[in-house]
Coordinates of C-alpha atoms in Angstrom, one line a residue:
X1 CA 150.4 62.9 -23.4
X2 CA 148.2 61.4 -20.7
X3 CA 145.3 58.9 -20.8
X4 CA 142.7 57.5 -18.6
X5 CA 142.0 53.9 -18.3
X6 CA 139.1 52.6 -16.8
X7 CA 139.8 48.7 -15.3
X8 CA 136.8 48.2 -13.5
X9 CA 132.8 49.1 -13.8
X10 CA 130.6 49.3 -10.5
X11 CA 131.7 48.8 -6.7
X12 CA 131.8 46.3 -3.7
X13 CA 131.1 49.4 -1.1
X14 CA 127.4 50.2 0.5
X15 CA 128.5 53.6 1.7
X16 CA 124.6 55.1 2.7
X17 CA 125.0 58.1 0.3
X18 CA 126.2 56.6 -2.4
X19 CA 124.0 55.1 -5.7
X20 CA 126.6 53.4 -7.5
X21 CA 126.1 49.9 -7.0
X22 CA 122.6 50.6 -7.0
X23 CA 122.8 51.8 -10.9
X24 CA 126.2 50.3 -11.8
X25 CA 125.7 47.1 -10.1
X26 CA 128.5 44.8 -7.9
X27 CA 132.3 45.1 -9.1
X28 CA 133.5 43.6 -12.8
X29 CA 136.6 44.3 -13.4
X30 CA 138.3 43.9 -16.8
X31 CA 140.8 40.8 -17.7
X32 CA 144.9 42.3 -17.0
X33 CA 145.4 41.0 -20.9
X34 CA 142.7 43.7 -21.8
X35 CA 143.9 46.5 -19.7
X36 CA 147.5 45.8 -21.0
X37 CA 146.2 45.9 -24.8
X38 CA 144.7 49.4 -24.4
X39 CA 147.2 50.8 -22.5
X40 CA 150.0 49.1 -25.4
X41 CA 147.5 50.8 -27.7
X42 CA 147.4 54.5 -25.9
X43 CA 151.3 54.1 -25.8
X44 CA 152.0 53.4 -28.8
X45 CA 150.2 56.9 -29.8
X46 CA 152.8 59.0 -27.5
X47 CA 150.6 58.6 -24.1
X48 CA 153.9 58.6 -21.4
X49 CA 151.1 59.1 -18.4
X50 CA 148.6 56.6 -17.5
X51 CA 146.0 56.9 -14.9
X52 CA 144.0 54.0 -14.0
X53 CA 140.5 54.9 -12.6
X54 CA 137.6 52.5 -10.5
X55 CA 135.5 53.2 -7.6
X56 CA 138.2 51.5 -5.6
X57 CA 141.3 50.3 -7.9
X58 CA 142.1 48.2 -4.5
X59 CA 139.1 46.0 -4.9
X60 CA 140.8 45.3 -8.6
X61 CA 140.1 42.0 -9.2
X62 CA 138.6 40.2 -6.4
X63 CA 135.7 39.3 -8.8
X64 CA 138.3 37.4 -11.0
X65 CA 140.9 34.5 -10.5
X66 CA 143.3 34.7 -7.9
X67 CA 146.2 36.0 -9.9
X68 CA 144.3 38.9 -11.2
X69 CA 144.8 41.8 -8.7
X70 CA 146.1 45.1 -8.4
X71 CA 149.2 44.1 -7.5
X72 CA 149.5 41.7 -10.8
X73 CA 148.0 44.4 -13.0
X74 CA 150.6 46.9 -11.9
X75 CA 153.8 44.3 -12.6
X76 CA 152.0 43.7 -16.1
X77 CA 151.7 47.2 -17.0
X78 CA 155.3 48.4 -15.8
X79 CA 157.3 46.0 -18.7
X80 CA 155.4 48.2 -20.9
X81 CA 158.2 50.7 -22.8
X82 CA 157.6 53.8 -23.3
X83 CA 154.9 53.9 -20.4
X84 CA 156.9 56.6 -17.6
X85 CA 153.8 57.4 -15.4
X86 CA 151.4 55.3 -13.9
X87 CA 148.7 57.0 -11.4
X88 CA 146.5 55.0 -9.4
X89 CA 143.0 57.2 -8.6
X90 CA 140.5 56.3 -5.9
X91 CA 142.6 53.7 -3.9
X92 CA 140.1 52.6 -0.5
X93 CA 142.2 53.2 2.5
X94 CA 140.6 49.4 3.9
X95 CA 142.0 48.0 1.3
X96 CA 145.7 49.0 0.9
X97 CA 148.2 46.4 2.0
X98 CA 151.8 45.9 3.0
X99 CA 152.8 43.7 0.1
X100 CA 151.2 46.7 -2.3
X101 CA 153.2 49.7 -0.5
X102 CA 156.3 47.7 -0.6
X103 CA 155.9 47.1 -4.4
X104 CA 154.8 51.0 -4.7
X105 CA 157.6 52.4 -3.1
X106 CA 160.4 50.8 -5.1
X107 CA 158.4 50.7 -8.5
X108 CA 159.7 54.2 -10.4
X109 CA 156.9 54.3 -12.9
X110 CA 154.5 54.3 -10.3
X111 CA 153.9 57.4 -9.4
X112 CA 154.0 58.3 -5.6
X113 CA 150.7 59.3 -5.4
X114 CA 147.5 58.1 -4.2
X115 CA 144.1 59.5 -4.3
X116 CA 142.7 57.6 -1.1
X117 CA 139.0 59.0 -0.3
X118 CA 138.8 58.9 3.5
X119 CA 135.0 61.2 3.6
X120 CA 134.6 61.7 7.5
X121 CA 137.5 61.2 10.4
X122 CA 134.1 61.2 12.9
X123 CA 133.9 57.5 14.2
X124 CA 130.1 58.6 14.4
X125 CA 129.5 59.8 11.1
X126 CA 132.2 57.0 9.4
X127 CA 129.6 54.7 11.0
X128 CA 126.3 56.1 9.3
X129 CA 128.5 56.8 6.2
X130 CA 128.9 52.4 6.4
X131 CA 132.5 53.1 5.5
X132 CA 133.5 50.5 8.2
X133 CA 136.5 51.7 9.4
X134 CA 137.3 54.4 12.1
X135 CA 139.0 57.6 12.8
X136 CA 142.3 55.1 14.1
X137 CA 142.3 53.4 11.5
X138 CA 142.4 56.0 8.7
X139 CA 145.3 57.7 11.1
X140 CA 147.6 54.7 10.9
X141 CA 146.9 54.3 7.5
X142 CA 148.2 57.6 7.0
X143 CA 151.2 57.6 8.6
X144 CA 152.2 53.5 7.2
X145 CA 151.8 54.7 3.6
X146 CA 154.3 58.0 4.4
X147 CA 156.7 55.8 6.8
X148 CA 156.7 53.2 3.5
X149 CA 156.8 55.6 1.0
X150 CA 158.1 58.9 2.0
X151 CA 157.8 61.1 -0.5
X152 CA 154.0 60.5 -1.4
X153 CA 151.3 63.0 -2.6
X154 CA 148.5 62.0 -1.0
X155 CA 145.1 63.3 -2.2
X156 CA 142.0 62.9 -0.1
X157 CA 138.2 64.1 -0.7
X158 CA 135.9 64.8 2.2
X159 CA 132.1 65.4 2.6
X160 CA 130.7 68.3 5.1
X161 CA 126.5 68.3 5.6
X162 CA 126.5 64.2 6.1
X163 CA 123.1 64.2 8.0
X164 CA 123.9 64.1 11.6
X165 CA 127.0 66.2 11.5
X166 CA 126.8 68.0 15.0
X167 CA 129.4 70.9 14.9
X168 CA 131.5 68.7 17.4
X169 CA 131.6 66.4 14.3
X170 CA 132.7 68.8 12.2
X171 CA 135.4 70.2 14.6
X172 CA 137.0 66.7 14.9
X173 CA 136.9 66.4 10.9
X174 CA 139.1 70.2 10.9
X175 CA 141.6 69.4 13.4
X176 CA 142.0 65.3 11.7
X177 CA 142.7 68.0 8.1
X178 CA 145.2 70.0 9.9
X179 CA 147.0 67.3 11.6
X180 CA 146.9 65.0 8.8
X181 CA 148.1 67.8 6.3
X182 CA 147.0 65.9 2.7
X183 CA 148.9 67.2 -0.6
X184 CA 145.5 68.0 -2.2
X185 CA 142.5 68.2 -0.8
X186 CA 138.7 67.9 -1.8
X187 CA 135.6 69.1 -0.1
X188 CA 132.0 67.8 -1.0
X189 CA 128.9 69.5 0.5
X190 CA 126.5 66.5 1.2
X191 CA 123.6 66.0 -1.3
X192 CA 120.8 64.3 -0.9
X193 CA 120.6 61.3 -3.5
X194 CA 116.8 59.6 -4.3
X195 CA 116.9 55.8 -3.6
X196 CA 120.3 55.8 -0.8
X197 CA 120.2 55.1 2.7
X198 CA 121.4 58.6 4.0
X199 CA 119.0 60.4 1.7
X200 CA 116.1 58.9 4.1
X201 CA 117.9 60.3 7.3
X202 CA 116.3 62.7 9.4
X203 CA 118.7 65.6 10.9
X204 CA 119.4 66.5 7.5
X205 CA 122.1 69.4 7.6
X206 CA 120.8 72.7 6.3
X207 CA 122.3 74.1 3.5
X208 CA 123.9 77.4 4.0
X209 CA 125.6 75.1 7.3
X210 CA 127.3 72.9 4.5
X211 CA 128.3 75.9 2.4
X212 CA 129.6 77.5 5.5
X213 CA 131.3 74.4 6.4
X214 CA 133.2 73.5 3.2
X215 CA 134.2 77.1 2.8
X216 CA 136.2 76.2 6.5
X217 CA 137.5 73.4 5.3
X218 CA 139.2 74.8 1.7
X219 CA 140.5 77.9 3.7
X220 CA 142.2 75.0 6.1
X221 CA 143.9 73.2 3.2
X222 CA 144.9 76.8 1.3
X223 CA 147.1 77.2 4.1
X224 CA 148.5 73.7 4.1
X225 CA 148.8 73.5 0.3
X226 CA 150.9 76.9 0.2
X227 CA 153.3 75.3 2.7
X228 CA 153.7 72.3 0.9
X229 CA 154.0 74.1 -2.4
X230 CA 156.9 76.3 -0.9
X231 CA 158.9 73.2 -0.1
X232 CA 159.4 72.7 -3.8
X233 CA 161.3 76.2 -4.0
X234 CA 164.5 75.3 -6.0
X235 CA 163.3 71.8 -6.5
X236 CA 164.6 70.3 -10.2
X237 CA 161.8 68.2 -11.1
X238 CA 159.8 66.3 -13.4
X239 CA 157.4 67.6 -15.3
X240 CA 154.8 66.6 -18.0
X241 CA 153.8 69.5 -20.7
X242 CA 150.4 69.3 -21.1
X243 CA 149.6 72.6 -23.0
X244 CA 151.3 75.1 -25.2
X245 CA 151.1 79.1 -24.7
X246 CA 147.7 80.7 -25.9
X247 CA 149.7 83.6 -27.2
X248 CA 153.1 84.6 -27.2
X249 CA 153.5 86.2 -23.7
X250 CA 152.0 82.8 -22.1
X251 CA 153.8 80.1 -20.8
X252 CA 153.8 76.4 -21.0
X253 CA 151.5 74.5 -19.0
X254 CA 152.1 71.3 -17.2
X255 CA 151.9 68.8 -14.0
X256 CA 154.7 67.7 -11.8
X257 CA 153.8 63.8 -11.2
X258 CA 152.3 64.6 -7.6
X259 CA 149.6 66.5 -9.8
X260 CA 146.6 64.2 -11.2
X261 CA 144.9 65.9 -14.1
X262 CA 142.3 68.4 -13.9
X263 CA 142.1 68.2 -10.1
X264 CA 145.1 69.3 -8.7
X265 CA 147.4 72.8 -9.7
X266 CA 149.4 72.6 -12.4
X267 CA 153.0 74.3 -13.7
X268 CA 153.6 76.9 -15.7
X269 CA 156.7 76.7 -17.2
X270 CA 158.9 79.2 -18.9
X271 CA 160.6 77.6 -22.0
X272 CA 161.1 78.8 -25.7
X273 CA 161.6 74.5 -26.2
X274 CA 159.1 72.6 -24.2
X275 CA 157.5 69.9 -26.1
X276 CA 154.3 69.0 -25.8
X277 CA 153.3 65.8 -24.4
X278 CA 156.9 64.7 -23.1
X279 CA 158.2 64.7 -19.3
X280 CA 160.9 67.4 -18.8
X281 CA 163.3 68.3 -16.0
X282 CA 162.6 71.6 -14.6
X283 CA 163.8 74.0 -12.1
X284 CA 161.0 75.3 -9.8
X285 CA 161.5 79.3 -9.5
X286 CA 158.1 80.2 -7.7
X287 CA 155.2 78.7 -5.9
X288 CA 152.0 79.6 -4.9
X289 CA 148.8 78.2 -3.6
X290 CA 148.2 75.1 -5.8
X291 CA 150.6 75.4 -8.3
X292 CA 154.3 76.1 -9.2
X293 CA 155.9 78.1 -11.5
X294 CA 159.2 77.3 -13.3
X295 CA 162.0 77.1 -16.1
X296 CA 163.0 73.8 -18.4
X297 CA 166.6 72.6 -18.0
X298 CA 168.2 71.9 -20.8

């Protein structure tokens, strides 16, 4: 089956809306030996998939020794047998470098995918947000991860209602979703959070704006993800069984490895021999929005 594992507490960004570090405190991130024990441990119980969750798995380490990184957590936890998938969630676009794509892209238990929060492609809005990078930046960033490792699923979440957002904001964060065509795609409506920077804004974005404007952006990345989902047509695949039929007519469930638990679609796979919590090849036979549809090869 599939675990989570959880390498680091707290966070080393100030983003204005966010509370974390406020209630969590700076980063700590756990020792590699620890990490490696409990994932040994989860493996050793049948878990194949792993996904390794921070606030920003990029930061991983930096309040540690010098050879205690991402990079030297990921080379530990790939001698591990029996481990096939590692995920990486919430990767900080600011902080992904060369070195880490190169070792990404020829590393097969990694899978290609990356769940890189980017929030806001307005420079304006980026600025109040204190994410400290630009629209530019998050562009080529983009583009060197898919030139380095071309066959990536990259999952993004943005936030609509920031205070400030002008429609002219907005419009620039739509066409950056169209051009930049993500795998999967989240949309937050901005809350307002007691004790954070933003939450003490003024030109607070009315409600049935944000509604309005996260309703745009899903109906953007429908279109998108039904493209992307029809280029699987025919595709034999991968494909981790994650549920059995709830009655006889059902099918299987499961996730291709560009499909992070409980966030992105799944598979449903048409097998009389699909085992339960093992990675299996299968031919994709349909596709819709989000997910695929399929048979087992045997």
């Amino acid at each position: 089956g599939s675990a989570y594992v959880k390498v680091a507490e707290g966070c080393q960004h100030n983003c204005s809306f966010c509370i974390i570090p406020a209630i969590r405190g700076p980063l700590r991130s756990r020792a590699i030996k620890s990490v490696v024990l409990e994932v040994e441990k989860l493996v050793a119980s049948g878990v194949v998939e792993i996904n390794l969750i921070a606030q920003d798995l990029a930061a991983y380490g930096r309040d540690l020794s010098e050879d205690q990184n991402l990079l030297s957590l990921l080379k530990s936890l790939i001698k591990i047998e029996g481990l096939k998938w590692i995920r990486m969630l919430y990767v900080y676009p600011e902080n992904i470098s060369d070195e880490f794509l190169e070792f990404f892209a020829r590393e097969p238990k990694l899978v290609k995918y990356l769940d890189m929060p980017v929030q806001h492609s307005s420079d304006k809005l980026l600025a109040k947000m204190n994410r400290g990078i630009t629209s530019d930046f998050l562009k080529g960033i983009i583009e060197k991860i898919r030139s380095k490792v071309p066959d990536i699923a990259l999952r993004t979440s943005v936030m609509v209602g920031f205070p400030g957002e002008t429609d002219e904001d907005f419009a620039h964060l739509c066409e950056f979703v169209k051009a930049a065509r993500f795998t999967h795609l989240g949309c937050f409506t901005y809350s307002k959070e007691e004790g954070t920077v933003a939450g003490r804004m003024t030109e607070q974005v009315e409600e049935h704006i944000k509604q309005e404007r996260q309703a745009k952006i899903m109906g953007i990345q429908k279109a998108i993800s039904t493209e992307n989902m029809r280029l699987l047509q025919d595709k034999k695949v991968q494909v981790l069984i994650t549920q059995a039929p709830l009655s006889q007519d059902e099918p299987f469930v499961g996730r291709l490895s560009s499909q992070a638990p409980e966030v992105d679609g799944v598979v449903y796979v048409q097998s009389d021999s699909a085992s339960l919590g093992q990675i299996q090849e299968l031919l994709i036979t349909d596709t819709h929005e989000y997910d695929v549809s399929g048979c087992l090869l045997r």
